[in-house]
Amino acid sequence: MGKFEIKEAFYLNEEPFKIISGAIHYFRVVPEYWRDRLEKLRLMGCNTVETYVAWNMHEPNEGEFHFEAGLDLRKFIQTAQEVGLYVILRPAPYICAEWEFGGLPYWLLHDPNLKLRFDYQPFMEKIHRYFDQLFAQVIDLQVTNNGPIILMQVENEYGGYANDKNYMRKMAQMMIDQGVNVPLVTSDGPWGDMLENGSIPELALPTINCGSKVKEHFKRLRTFHGEKRPLMVMEFWIGWFDAWGDEAHHTTSVAEATNELSDILDEGSVNIYMFHGGTNFGFTSGANYYEKLMPDVTSYDYDALLTEWGDTTPKYEAFKEVIRRHTAIPEFPLTTVIQKKYYGKQTVRQRVSLFETLDAISQKVRSNYPLSMEALNQGRGYIYYRSQIGPARPIDDFRLISAMDRAHIYINNQLKTIQYDLEIGQKESFVLDMAENELGILIENMGRVNYSVKMNHQHKGIKDGVLINGAFQSEWEMYALPMDNLEHINFTKGYHVGQPSFSRFVIDIEETGDTFIDLAGWGKGFVTVNGFNIGRFWEKGPQKRLYIPAPILKIGSNEIIVFESDGQVTDTVTLTDIPDLG
């Protein structure tokens, strides 16, 4: 039986232990590559890996739990131990992580009185049910049972959200009741009231999150501790994430990050965020919202020590030299063979307009008023609203009321306008010129906000209604489009220029390798490869190419489907061995 303790320092089995950890999110990496990424972490000299746990992946619909395949958290932790790493587990329920809704399940929004991240009984009951399932997977993997888990975190950056200490204490007790017997920690920014708001020092060791001025922040943490306790940066930010519309991919100074790492290890322990960022596959990327909506791109490269596709970087080598001053660096061969492949330009085989195949991929719902995604039990993707709006006449006041995030407005299947974020709700005027006219509205959920006060208002689609000449329109048909059943697309139907569409490519390959799909000339949408959604693209960048890991491909015939929403398509895509994050 092992033992991990917090005294004036960290102790593992009675010996002082400096945590040198790196963050890898298992849900952002295909499971076939978990061992490769973990081996590279160990080969840099790290002794620990940290991971969040994404509640909304494990319980995508209320009461429906998944811990298989790419969500096999237990296997990830066991693989880490096999590689020689200990584990810091951050089960949340909230993780931020630039992840859809900060890891919270969308279905929490079914409760109109919901109080996220507060001691609100219905919220606590749902967490308790989730913890029953989650901890059954990992509780015997604690170091006290000779497993690799040495620390677990309570909540995440709570001091930047609220100061409900009852909530935090109940969360910690809930974990203890589940059998957690390794030490608990909290993590917060060292600024303002964050440490005071988010810490429960009697139950969990406070740690800090920052990316610079570590010596200054360690002084603050030492004062806050009020006694001799170990110093730790739980998130040492060595890069940053990208949002659609950023001018370029974010990068940071290798020299400055290396100097900060040296300062941390001279005084305490560290978890490097991120060691390997990975990918926001599918519709999993989150968003920030302060003055405007800033949805995150598909890549979570983060300018980390490993690239999104797993290559080591100059920053990796520089960090390795700092770590070498504190511990021995192991040497062993990598066990996963990974190569990049150029498959060249591919030509579209089939194309169909979304409106032609709606009934094949979605079941029509009728309502007297438009329903939000959540009301239709839909978490992610798109939703299409349709209503008959009468004879020819001028429309002087058209508005979407309480709608998010990006809306395409059609009259008789012809695009009238696209409204994005702050444009939604603005008054539009146009003229109807047919004897009978049909209104269509395609709305995309671009990722629920993952941080701060806007999290409380994340209903997607249309929540209140649509004004036609100042009055709410009734009698709607709605199609939920989570885009998880594209095998049902009817490509024998028609394609109409300018409409949202699905384009099908078939690629025959003799050898699989990592590759990158270039969508130059395309507008906005997402891509699936053999049924796996590799993520969103958008011409505004900065990301220009999407990563396709080799395990998604197969020898022989491979199907790629590109959904494009803006009516901007070409007849080709290119699969190249060179990434482009912008």
Short mmCIF file of C-alpha atoms in Angstrom, two decimals, residues 306-524:
data_model
loop_
_atom_site.label_atom_id
_atom_site.label_comp_id
_atom_site.label_asym_id
_atom_site.label_seq_id
_atom_site.Cartn_x
_atom_site.Cartn_y
_atom_site.Cartn_z
CA LEU A 306 4.08 18.49 -27.96
CA THR A 307 2.23 19.78 -31.00
CA GLU A 308 -1.41 18.92 -31.61
CA TRP A 309 -0.17 15.95 -33.68
CA GLY A 310 2.38 14.81 -31.07
CA ASP A 311 5.74 16.11 -32.30
CA THR A 312 8.25 17.37 -29.75
CA THR A 313 9.18 21.05 -29.97
CA PRO A 314 12.14 23.31 -29.07
CA LYS A 315 10.20 24.17 -25.91
CA TYR A 316 10.10 20.45 -25.03
CA GLU A 317 13.88 20.20 -25.33
CA ALA A 318 14.43 23.38 -23.31
CA PHE A 319 12.12 22.20 -20.53
CA LYS A 320 13.88 18.84 -20.49
CA GLU A 321 17.19 20.56 -19.70
CA VAL A 322 15.62 22.44 -16.76
CA ILE A 323 14.03 19.26 -15.43
CA ARG A 324 17.38 17.46 -15.73
CA ARG A 325 18.72 19.70 -12.97
CA HIS A 326 16.13 18.27 -10.57
CA THR A 327 15.77 14.61 -11.51
CA ALA A 328 17.22 11.86 -13.65
CA ILE A 329 15.91 11.68 -17.23
CA PRO A 330 14.89 8.15 -18.26
CA GLU A 331 15.72 6.64 -21.63
CA PHE A 332 13.64 4.06 -23.47
CA PRO A 333 12.35 3.62 -27.02
CA LEU A 334 8.94 4.89 -28.07
CA THR A 335 6.52 2.05 -28.74
CA THR A 336 4.10 3.70 -31.19
CA VAL A 337 5.10 4.17 -34.82
CA ILE A 338 3.62 7.42 -36.17
CA GLN A 339 4.15 8.84 -39.62
CA LYS A 340 2.65 11.68 -41.65
CA LYS A 341 1.23 11.03 -45.10
CA TYR A 342 0.45 13.16 -48.13
CA TYR A 343 -2.56 11.73 -49.96
CA GLY A 344 -3.00 14.62 -52.36
CA LYS A 345 -5.95 16.38 -53.94
CA GLN A 346 -9.30 14.62 -53.82
CA THR A 347 -12.36 15.35 -55.97
CA VAL A 348 -15.92 15.38 -54.71
CA ARG A 349 -17.99 12.31 -55.62
CA GLN A 350 -21.44 13.45 -54.49
CA ARG A 351 -23.07 16.60 -53.12
CA VAL A 352 -26.55 17.30 -51.75
CA SER A 353 -28.22 20.35 -50.25
CA LEU A 354 -29.13 20.15 -46.58
CA PHE A 355 -32.73 21.12 -47.32
CA GLU A 356 -33.11 18.17 -49.72
CA THR A 357 -32.04 15.59 -47.15
CA LEU A 358 -33.45 17.08 -43.94
CA ASP A 359 -36.04 14.34 -43.46
CA ALA A 360 -33.40 11.64 -43.91
CA ILE A 361 -31.21 12.86 -41.04
CA SER A 362 -33.72 14.45 -38.68
CA GLN A 363 -37.26 13.93 -37.46
CA LYS A 364 -39.52 16.94 -37.91
CA VAL A 365 -41.01 18.44 -34.75
CA ARG A 366 -43.99 20.78 -34.89
CA SER A 367 -44.65 23.48 -32.33
CA ASN A 368 -46.69 26.66 -32.10
CA TYR A 369 -43.49 28.49 -31.17
CA PRO A 370 -39.79 27.79 -31.81
CA LEU A 371 -38.04 25.54 -29.29
CA SER A 372 -34.43 25.79 -28.17
CA MET A 373 -31.94 22.99 -28.72
CA GLU A 374 -32.21 22.05 -25.07
CA ALA A 375 -35.99 21.79 -25.28
CA LEU A 376 -35.49 19.28 -28.10
CA ASN A 377 -32.94 17.32 -26.03
CA GLN A 378 -30.15 18.35 -28.37
CA GLY A 379 -26.73 19.19 -27.02
CA ARG A 380 -24.61 20.25 -29.99
CA GLY A 381 -24.58 20.92 -33.70
CA TYR A 382 -27.20 22.82 -35.70
CA ILE A 383 -30.95 23.30 -35.68
CA TYR A 384 -33.23 24.29 -38.56
CA TYR A 385 -36.49 26.21 -38.10
CA ARG A 386 -39.12 26.54 -40.83
CA SER A 387 -42.40 28.46 -40.97
CA GLN A 388 -44.84 29.67 -43.62
CA ILE A 389 -45.00 33.45 -43.38
CA GLY A 390 -47.71 34.39 -45.85
CA PRO A 391 -48.17 36.44 -49.04
CA ALA A 392 -46.08 39.04 -50.79
CA ARG A 393 -45.59 42.20 -48.71
CA PRO A 394 -42.84 44.30 -47.15
CA ILE A 395 -41.32 43.06 -43.90
CA ASP A 396 -40.14 46.11 -41.98
CA ASP A 397 -39.34 44.51 -38.64
CA PHE A 398 -37.80 41.03 -38.65
CA ARG A 399 -35.93 39.98 -35.49
CA LEU A 400 -34.69 36.86 -33.72
CA ILE A 401 -35.39 37.12 -29.99
CA SER A 402 -33.05 35.33 -27.56
CA ALA A 403 -31.13 33.38 -30.18
CA MET A 404 -27.47 32.23 -30.28
CA ASP A 405 -24.75 31.94 -31.87
CA ARG A 406 -24.86 32.17 -35.68
CA ALA A 407 -28.02 32.27 -37.76
CA HIS A 408 -28.57 31.82 -41.51
CA ILE A 409 -31.91 33.34 -42.57
CA TYR A 410 -33.55 32.04 -45.75
CA ILE A 411 -36.62 33.10 -47.71
CA ASN A 412 -37.86 30.33 -50.01
CA ASN A 413 -34.53 28.50 -49.52
CA GLN A 414 -32.54 31.52 -50.70
CA LEU A 415 -30.06 33.00 -48.23
CA LYS A 416 -31.14 36.46 -47.08
CA THR A 417 -28.51 37.20 -44.45
CA ILE A 418 -26.21 35.66 -41.84
CA GLN A 419 -26.28 37.08 -38.32
CA TYR A 420 -23.46 36.34 -35.88
CA ASP A 421 -23.37 37.00 -32.15
CA LEU A 422 -24.12 40.69 -31.52
CA GLU A 423 -25.86 40.98 -34.90
CA ILE A 424 -28.52 38.51 -33.77
CA GLY A 425 -31.63 40.41 -32.66
CA GLN A 426 -30.95 43.36 -34.91
CA LYS A 427 -33.87 44.48 -37.04
CA GLU A 428 -33.90 43.34 -40.66
CA SER A 429 -36.13 44.61 -43.49
CA PHE A 430 -36.92 42.89 -46.78
CA VAL A 431 -39.70 42.34 -49.30
CA LEU A 432 -41.59 39.09 -49.83
CA ASP A 433 -42.39 38.71 -53.52
CA MET A 434 -44.01 35.27 -53.83
CA ALA A 435 -47.68 34.43 -53.40
CA GLU A 436 -46.68 32.19 -50.48
CA ASN A 437 -43.35 32.48 -48.66
CA GLU A 438 -41.35 30.17 -46.46
CA LEU A 439 -38.93 31.33 -43.76
CA GLY A 440 -36.01 29.10 -42.85
CA ILE A 441 -33.48 29.70 -40.08
CA LEU A 442 -30.39 27.52 -39.65
CA ILE A 443 -28.68 28.12 -36.32
CA GLU A 444 -25.29 26.77 -35.31
CA ASN A 445 -24.23 26.15 -31.71
CA MET A 446 -20.60 27.24 -31.86
CA GLY A 447 -19.79 26.01 -28.37
CA ARG A 448 -21.22 26.97 -25.01
CA VAL A 449 -19.21 29.48 -23.01
CA ASN A 450 -16.80 27.73 -20.66
CA TYR A 451 -15.88 30.51 -18.22
CA SER A 452 -17.40 33.33 -16.17
CA VAL A 453 -20.90 34.74 -15.79
CA LYS A 454 -22.16 34.02 -19.32
CA MET A 455 -22.24 30.33 -18.42
CA ASN A 456 -25.63 30.91 -16.86
CA HIS A 457 -27.16 31.86 -20.21
CA GLN A 458 -26.22 29.16 -22.70
CA HIS A 459 -29.47 28.03 -24.32
CA LYS A 460 -28.80 27.50 -28.01
CA GLY A 461 -31.06 27.89 -31.02
CA ILE A 462 -34.06 30.20 -30.58
CA LYS A 463 -35.37 30.49 -27.04
CA ASP A 464 -38.07 33.18 -27.24
CA GLY A 465 -39.23 33.62 -30.81
CA VAL A 466 -39.12 35.36 -34.19
CA LEU A 467 -40.77 38.69 -34.94
CA ILE A 468 -42.42 39.24 -38.33
CA ASN A 469 -43.45 42.89 -38.68
CA GLY A 470 -43.19 43.25 -34.93
CA ALA A 471 -45.33 40.23 -33.94
CA PHE A 472 -44.22 36.76 -32.87
CA GLN A 473 -44.57 34.16 -35.62
CA SER A 474 -46.33 30.87 -34.77
CA GLU A 475 -46.60 27.44 -36.39
CA TRP A 476 -43.07 26.09 -36.72
CA GLU A 477 -41.39 22.98 -38.00
CA MET A 478 -38.03 22.17 -36.44
CA TYR A 479 -35.21 19.78 -37.29
CA ALA A 480 -32.60 18.96 -34.67
CA LEU A 481 -29.26 18.44 -36.41
CA PRO A 482 -26.63 17.04 -34.03
CA MET A 483 -24.97 15.69 -37.20
CA ASP A 484 -24.21 12.33 -35.63
CA ASN A 485 -26.04 10.19 -38.21
CA LEU A 486 -24.62 11.27 -41.54
CA GLU A 487 -24.78 7.71 -42.84
CA HIS A 488 -28.45 8.48 -43.50
CA ILE A 489 -27.77 11.38 -45.91
CA ASN A 490 -29.58 10.85 -49.21
CA PHE A 491 -27.01 11.86 -51.80
CA THR A 492 -29.39 11.04 -54.65
CA LYS A 493 -31.30 14.23 -53.92
CA GLY A 494 -30.50 17.58 -55.52
CA TYR A 495 -27.88 20.22 -54.88
CA HIS A 496 -28.64 23.93 -55.19
CA VAL A 497 -25.84 26.47 -55.41
CA GLY A 498 -25.60 28.75 -52.40
CA GLN A 499 -27.37 26.40 -49.98
CA PRO A 500 -25.84 24.51 -47.05
CA SER A 501 -24.62 21.17 -48.34
CA PHE A 502 -22.93 17.85 -47.70
CA SER A 503 -20.06 16.87 -50.01
CA ARG A 504 -18.81 13.29 -50.12
CA PHE A 505 -15.26 12.22 -50.95
CA VAL A 506 -13.93 8.66 -51.19
CA ILE A 507 -10.21 8.09 -50.73
CA ASP A 508 -8.44 4.79 -51.31
CA ILE A 509 -5.17 4.39 -49.41
CA GLU A 510 -2.57 1.65 -49.10
CA GLU A 511 -0.96 2.86 -45.87
CA THR A 512 -2.38 4.91 -43.00
CA GLY A 513 -0.67 7.94 -41.53
CA ASP A 514 -1.47 11.19 -39.81
CA THR A 515 -2.63 13.75 -42.34
CA PHE A 516 -4.18 17.21 -42.51
CA ILE A 517 -7.17 18.25 -44.59
CA ASP A 518 -6.84 21.57 -46.38
CA LEU A 519 -10.17 23.25 -47.14
CA ALA A 520 -8.97 26.29 -49.09
CA GLY A 521 -11.92 27.85 -50.89
CA TRP A 522 -14.52 26.45 -48.49
CA GLY A 523 -16.54 28.67 -46.14
CA LYS A 524 -17.59 27.23 -42.79
#
